[in-house]
CSV table of C-alpha atoms in Angstrom, one decimal:
chain,number,residue,atom,x,y,z
L,5,MET,CA,4.9,21.1,-22.6
L,6,LEU,CA,1.4,22.7,-23.0
L,7,LYS,CA,0.2,20.7,-20.0
L,8,ARG,CA,3.0,22.0,-17.9
L,9,LEU,CA,2.3,25.6,-19.2
L,10,PHE,CA,-1.4,25.4,-18.2
L,11,ALA,CA,-1.0,23.3,-15.0
L,12,SER,CA,-2.8,24.4,-11.9
L,13,ARG,CA,-3.8,23.1,-8.5
L,14,ARG,CA,-7.1,22.1,-10.0
L,15,GLN,CA,-5.4,20.3,-12.9
L,16,PRO,CA,-1.8,19.5,-11.9
L,17,TYR,CA,0.9,18.3,-14.2
L,18,VAL,CA,2.6,14.9,-13.6
L,19,PRO,CA,5.8,14.4,-15.7
L,20,GLY,CA,5.5,11.3,-17.9
L,21,LEU,CA,1.9,10.5,-17.0
L,22,ASP,CA,0.9,10.0,-20.6
L,23,LYS,CA,4.1,8.1,-21.5
L,24,PRO,CA,4.2,5.3,-18.9
L,25,GLU,CA,6.9,2.6,-18.8
L,26,ASN,CA,6.0,-1.0,-19.4
L,27,ILE,CA,7.5,-3.0,-16.6
L,28,GLU,CA,7.5,-6.8,-16.3
L,29,ILE,CA,8.5,-8.6,-13.1
L,30,ASP,CA,9.0,-12.4,-12.6
L,31,LEU,CA,7.9,-13.3,-9.1
L,32,SER,CA,9.0,-17.0,-8.9
L,33,GLY,CA,7.1,-17.8,-12.1
L,34,SER,CA,4.2,-15.5,-11.7
L,35,LYS,CA,4.3,-12.6,-14.2
L,36,LEU,CA,3.4,-9.1,-13.2
L,37,CYS,CA,3.0,-6.4,-15.9
L,38,LEU,CA,2.7,-2.7,-14.9
L,39,GLN,CA,2.4,0.6,-16.7
L,40,LEU,CA,4.1,3.2,-14.5
L,41,PRO,CA,4.9,6.8,-15.1
L,42,PRO,CA,8.7,7.3,-14.9
L,43,HIS,CA,10.3,8.3,-11.7
L,44,HIS,CA,10.4,12.0,-11.1
L,45,ASP,CA,11.8,13.8,-8.1
L,46,SER,CA,12.1,17.6,-8.0
L,47,ASP,CA,15.2,17.4,-5.9
L,48,GLY,CA,16.9,15.3,-8.7
L,49,PHE,CA,17.2,12.0,-6.8
L,50,GLU,CA,17.3,8.8,-8.8
L,51,ASP,CA,14.9,5.9,-8.5
L,52,LEU,CA,14.6,4.9,-4.8
L,53,GLN,CA,14.5,1.3,-6.1
L,54,ALA,CA,14.8,0.6,-9.8
L,55,PRO,CA,12.5,-2.3,-10.8
L,56,ILE,CA,14.1,-5.7,-10.0
L,57,PRO,CA,13.1,-7.9,-13.0
L,58,ARG,CA,13.2,-11.2,-11.2
L,59,VAL,CA,12.5,-12.0,-7.6
L,60,ASN,CA,12.7,-15.4,-5.9
L,61,ILE,CA,10.0,-14.9,-3.3
L,62,TYR,CA,11.0,-18.2,-1.6
L,63,ASP,CA,14.6,-17.1,-1.0
L,64,PRO,CA,14.9,-16.1,2.7
L,65,THR,CA,17.8,-13.8,1.8
L,66,VAL,CA,15.5,-11.4,-0.1
L,67,TYR,CA,13.9,-10.5,3.3
L,68,PRO,CA,17.1,-9.1,4.8
L,69,GLU,CA,15.6,-7.4,7.9
L,70,SER,CA,13.2,-10.1,8.9
L,71,THR,CA,13.4,-12.1,12.1
L,72,ILE,CA,11.7,-15.3,13.2
L,73,ASP,CA,9.3,-13.3,15.3
L,74,ASP,CA,8.1,-11.0,12.5
L,75,LEU,CA,4.4,-11.6,11.7
L,76,PHE,CA,4.9,-10.1,8.3
L,77,THR,CA,8.0,-9.8,6.2
L,78,ASN,CA,8.4,-8.2,2.8
L,79,THR,CA,10.8,-7.7,0.0
L,80,LEU,CA,10.7,-4.5,-2.1
L,81,PHE,CA,11.3,-4.6,-5.8
L,82,ILE,CA,10.1,-1.1,-7.0
L,83,LYS,CA,10.1,2.3,-5.4
L,84,ARG,CA,9.7,5.6,-7.1
L,85,ASN,CA,8.2,9.1,-6.8
L,86,TRP,CA,5.7,11.0,-8.9
L,87,ASP,CA,5.6,14.8,-8.5
L,88,TYR,CA,2.6,17.0,-9.0
L,89,TYR,CA,3.2,20.5,-10.4
L,90,GLY,CA,1.0,23.6,-10.5
L,91,PRO,CA,1.5,26.9,-12.3
L,92,PHE,CA,4.7,27.0,-14.4
L,93,TRP,CA,6.1,30.0,-12.4
L,94,ARG,CA,6.1,27.7,-9.3
L,95,LEU,CA,9.3,25.7,-9.7
L,96,ARG,CA,8.7,23.5,-6.6
L,97,ARG,CA,6.2,20.6,-6.7
L,98,LEU,CA,2.8,20.9,-5.1
L,99,GLY,CA,3.0,17.4,-3.7
L,100,TYR,CA,4.0,13.9,-4.6
L,101,THR,CA,3.1,10.2,-4.4
L,102,THR,CA,5.7,7.6,-3.5
L,103,PHE,CA,4.9,4.2,-5.1
L,104,ILE,CA,6.2,1.0,-3.5
L,105,ALA,CA,5.7,-2.6,-4.7
L,106,VAL,CA,6.5,-5.5,-2.3
L,107,VAL,CA,6.0,-9.2,-2.0
L,108,GLU,CA,4.8,-9.8,1.6
L,109,ARG,CA,5.1,-13.2,3.4
L,110,VAL,CA,2.4,-13.8,6.0
L,111,ASN,CA,4.2,-15.5,8.7
L,112,CYS,CA,1.3,-15.3,11.2
L,113,LEU,CA,-1.2,-17.1,9.0
L,114,PRO,CA,-2.1,-20.3,10.8
L,115,GLU,CA,-1.2,-23.6,9.3
L,116,GLY,CA,-3.9,-24.9,6.9
L,117,MET,CA,-5.1,-21.4,5.9
L,118,SER,CA,-4.4,-19.8,2.6
L,119,CYS,CA,-4.2,-16.3,1.0
L,120,PHE,CA,-6.2,-17.8,-1.9
L,121,ASN,CA,-9.1,-18.3,0.5
L,122,PRO,CA,-10.8,-14.8,0.3
L,123,HIS,CA,-11.9,-15.0,3.9
L,124,HIS,CA,-8.4,-15.8,5.1
L,125,LEU,CA,-6.9,-13.1,3.0
L,126,GLU,CA,-9.2,-10.5,4.5
L,127,GLN,CA,-8.2,-11.6,8.0
L,128,ALA,CA,-4.5,-11.4,7.1
L,129,LEU,CA,-5.0,-7.8,5.9
L,130,ILE,CA,-6.9,-6.8,9.0
L,131,HIS,CA,-4.1,-8.3,11.0
L,132,LEU,CA,-1.6,-6.3,9.0
L,133,ILE,CA,-3.6,-3.1,9.5
L,134,TYR,CA,-3.6,-3.8,13.3
L,135,GLN,CA,0.2,-4.2,13.2
L,136,MET,CA,0.6,-0.9,11.4
L,137,GLY,CA,-1.9,0.7,13.8
L,138,PRO,CA,-2.4,0.0,17.5
L,139,ASN,CA,0.6,-2.3,17.7
L,140,THR,CA,2.9,0.5,16.6
L,141,PRO,CA,1.4,3.5,18.5
L,142,ALA,CA,4.5,5.7,18.0
L,143,ARG,CA,3.5,6.3,14.4
L,144,GLY,CA,0.3,8.0,15.5
L,145,GLU,CA,-3.3,6.9,15.4
L,146,ARG,CA,-4.6,5.6,12.1
L,147,ILE,CA,-8.1,5.2,10.6
L,148,ALA,CA,-8.4,2.0,8.6
L,149,PRO,CA,-9.5,0.4,6.4
L,150,VAL,CA,-11.0,3.3,4.5
L,151,ASN,CA,-12.8,2.9,1.1
L,152,TRP,CA,-12.4,-0.9,1.2
L,153,ALA,CA,-13.2,-2.4,-2.2
L,154,VAL,CA,-12.8,-5.7,-3.9
L,155,ARG,CA,-12.5,-6.5,-7.6
L,156,GLN,CA,-11.8,-9.5,-9.8
L,157,SER,CA,-9.3,-9.1,-12.7
L,158,GLY,CA,-8.9,-12.3,-14.6
L,159,ASP,CA,-8.1,-15.0,-12.1
L,160,SER,CA,-6.8,-12.5,-9.6
L,161,LEU,CA,-8.7,-11.1,-6.6
L,162,TRP,CA,-7.7,-7.6,-5.7
L,163,VAL,CA,-8.4,-5.8,-2.4
L,164,HIS,CA,-8.1,-2.0,-2.3
L,165,TYR,CA,-8.2,0.1,0.8
L,166,GLU,CA,-6.7,3.3,2.4
L,167,VAL,CA,-5.1,4.2,5.7
L,168,HIS,CA,-5.6,7.8,7.0
L,169,LYS,CA,-4.1,9.6,9.9
L,170,ASN,CA,-6.5,10.4,12.7
L,171,LEU,CA,-6.1,14.2,12.5
L,172,GLY,CA,-9.1,15.2,14.6
L,173,GLU,CA,-10.0,18.9,14.4
L,174,LEU,CA,-7.7,20.9,12.1
L,175,ILE,CA,-7.4,24.6,11.7
L,176,GLU,CA,-7.8,25.9,8.2
L,177,GLU,CA,-4.1,26.3,7.6
L,178,GLU,CA,-3.6,22.6,8.3
L,179,ALA,CA,-6.4,21.3,6.1
L,180,PHE,CA,-3.9,20.1,3.5
L,181,MET,CA,-2.9,17.3,5.9
L,182,ARG,CA,-6.1,15.5,5.0
L,183,ALA,CA,-4.4,14.9,1.6
L,184,GLN,CA,-1.7,12.9,3.4
L,185,TYR,CA,-2.8,9.2,3.3
L,186,SER,CA,-1.9,5.9,1.8
L,187,SER,CA,-3.7,3.6,-0.7
L,188,TYR,CA,-3.0,-0.1,-1.0
L,189,ALA,CA,-3.8,-2.8,-3.6
L,190,VAL,CA,-3.2,-6.4,-2.7
L,191,THR,CA,-3.5,-9.7,-4.5
L,192,PRO,CA,-2.4,-13.3,-3.5
L,193,LEU,CA,0.6,-14.9,-5.1
L,194,ASP,CA,0.4,-18.3,-3.3
L,195,ASP,CA,-0.9,-19.7,0.0
L,196,ARG,CA,1.4,-17.5,2.2
L,197,HIS,CA,2.5,-14.6,0.0
L,198,TYR,CA,0.7,-11.7,-1.6
L,199,LEU,CA,1.7,-8.7,-3.7
L,200,ARG,CA,1.1,-5.3,-2.1
L,201,LEU,CA,1.2,-2.1,-4.0
L,202,MET,CA,1.5,1.1,-2.0
L,203,PHE,CA,0.7,4.7,-2.9
L,204,HIS,CA,1.9,7.1,-0.1
L,205,ASN,CA,0.4,10.5,-0.9
L,206,ASN,CA,1.6,13.9,0.3
L,207,GLY,CA,-0.9,16.3,-1.2
L,208,TYR,CA,-1.7,20.0,-1.1
L,209,ALA,CA,-4.6,22.4,-0.8
L,210,PRO,CA,-7.3,22.6,-1.9
L,211,VAL,CA,-7.6,19.1,-0.6
L,212,GLU,CA,-10.4,18.0,-2.9
L,213,TYR,CA,-8.3,18.7,-6.0
L,214,ALA,CA,-5.3,16.9,-4.6
L,215,ILE,CA,-7.2,13.8,-3.6
L,216,ARG,CA,-9.0,13.6,-6.9
L,217,HIS,CA,-5.8,13.6,-8.9
L,218,MET,CA,-3.8,11.3,-6.5
L,219,ASN,CA,-6.6,8.8,-6.7
L,220,ALA,CA,-6.8,9.1,-10.5
L,221,LEU,CA,-3.1,8.3,-10.7
L,222,ARG,CA,-3.5,5.3,-8.5
L,223,ASP,CA,-6.5,4.1,-10.5
L,224,LYS,CA,-4.6,4.5,-13.7
L,225,VAL,CA,-1.8,2.3,-12.5
L,226,CYS,CA,-4.2,-0.3,-10.9
L,227,HIS,CA,-6.5,-0.6,-13.9
L,228,HIS,CA,-3.6,-1.5,-16.2
L,229,ILE,CA,-2.1,-4.3,-14.1
L,230,GLU,CA,-1.8,-7.7,-15.7
L,231,MET,CA,-1.0,-10.7,-13.4
L,232,LYS,CA,-0.4,-14.2,-14.6
L,233,LEU,CA,0.1,-16.7,-11.9
L,234,SER,CA,2.6,-19.5,-12.1
L,235,LEU,CA,1.5,-23.1,-12.6
L,236,SER,CA,2.2,-23.9,-9.0
L,237,ALA,CA,0.3,-20.9,-7.8
L,238,ARG,CA,-2.7,-21.7,-10.0
L,239,ALA,CA,-2.7,-25.2,-8.6
L,240,GLN,CA,-2.8,-23.8,-5.0
L,241,HIS,CA,-5.5,-21.4,-6.1
L,242,GLU,CA,-7.6,-24.3,-7.5
L,243,GLN,CA,-7.0,-26.4,-4.3
L,244,ALA,CA,-8.2,-23.5,-2.2
L,245,ARG,CA,-11.3,-23.0,-4.4
L,246,GLN,CA,-12.2,-26.7,-4.0
L,247,ARG,CA,-11.5,-26.9,-0.3
L,248,TRP,CA,-13.4,-23.7,0.6
L,249,PRO,CA,-16.1,-23.4,-2.2
L,250,GLY,CA,-18.2,-21.0,-0.1
L,251,ALA,CA,-15.4,-18.7,1.1
L,252,ARG,CA,-16.3,-15.0,0.7
L,253,ILE,CA,-14.6,-11.7,1.3
L,254,SER,CA,-16.4,-8.6,2.6
L,255,LEU,CA,-17.3,-6.3,-0.2
L,256,GLN,CA,-17.4,-3.4,2.2
L,257,ARG,CA,-15.8,-2.7,5.5
L,258,GLU,CA,-16.0,0.2,7.9
L,259,PRO,CA,-12.8,1.4,9.7
L,260,GLU,CA,-11.9,-0.7,12.7
L,261,ASN,CA,-12.9,0.7,16.1
L,262,TRP,CA,-9.6,-0.1,17.9
L,263,VAL,CA,-8.4,1.5,21.1
L,264,TYR,CA,-4.8,2.7,20.9
L,265,PRO,CA,-2.6,1.9,24.0
L,266,GLU,CA,-1.2,4.6,26.3
L,267,TRP,CA,2.5,4.7,25.9
L,268,ARG,CA,5.8,6.5,26.3
L,269,TYR,CA,9.2,6.4,24.7
L,270,GLY,CA,11.6,4.1,26.6
L,271,GLU,CA,14.9,5.0,28.1
L,272,SER,CA,17.6,3.1,26.2
L,273,GLY,CA,20.2,3.8,28.9
L,274,ILE,CA,18.3,1.5,31.3
L,275,GLY,CA,17.5,-1.2,28.7
L,276,GLU,CA,13.9,-0.2,28.0
L,277,PRO,CA,12.4,-0.9,24.6
L,278,ARG,CA,11.7,2.0,22.2
L,279,VAL,CA,8.1,2.1,23.2
L,280,VAL,CA,6.8,1.3,26.7
L,281,ILE,CA,3.1,0.4,26.9
L,282,LEU,CA,1.5,2.1,30.0
L,283,LYS,CA,-2.0,0.9,29.4
L,284,PRO,CA,-2.9,-1.8,26.8
L,285,GLY,CA,-5.2,-1.0,23.9
L,286,SER,CA,-7.2,-3.4,21.8
L,287,SER,CA,-6.0,-6.9,21.4
L,288,PRO,CA,-4.9,-8.2,18.0
L,289,PRO,CA,-7.6,-9.7,15.8
L,290,SER,CA,-7.7,-13.5,15.8
L,291,PHE,CA,-7.8,-15.9,12.8
L,292,VAL,CA,-10.8,-18.0,12.1
L,293,PRO,CA,-10.2,-21.0,9.8
């Protein structure tokens, strides 16, 4: 309770941060172990998705909203909120992070390529960033990837990056919006699937304090992950290593310099799609075997 009593914008209080839950998930034989702070929502809502202890990533029914045309499909198995509190007399939270864990199937990856090839994985992620950016312009312009980093943990390669809104020039009262961004951590599960952890941040001002603590919470989660691949996944991993012994992933990347299309909302009454492209932007990235 002392931490709550002395909480501030400089040193916010996160309920349960020092008492994380140990969560184990079986992903078709691959074992994922996480240490997560308990779900907390100032409005009193329950877990958005309580942990699903066992997920068959090869069962098409776990991707309920997917279609044959989707370039990426995913199945969600954890979703929860973490609130940040300031002075005890302020009952409402300062901000929050929404944590989401999914298995993503890369339907667009050309035959013969593998997520266990670091070069192929990088291309898949840049393709995903494009789909979330210029290919869906109604969400607003994005700057990505930001703070791209790669680390090895045991046998698993992890890719970390951020996606920020393109906010342009902001007046002082809107500066807190720079603390609204998403962080991602990705690691392969087999040739065509990877695990993607998402941290969607809604911060506060002063922005430097918010970003520091949101990143610290993200890092606390990511640095305590244990992943043990299944026997079949390890076999695919070894096959990829032998087939592409010189494959490398970029250790650093600057944000992509994509041009967003000009667009408008469609008129459903005359059968137009939700978004009508008036002038095309950048073309999607291509895959290089």
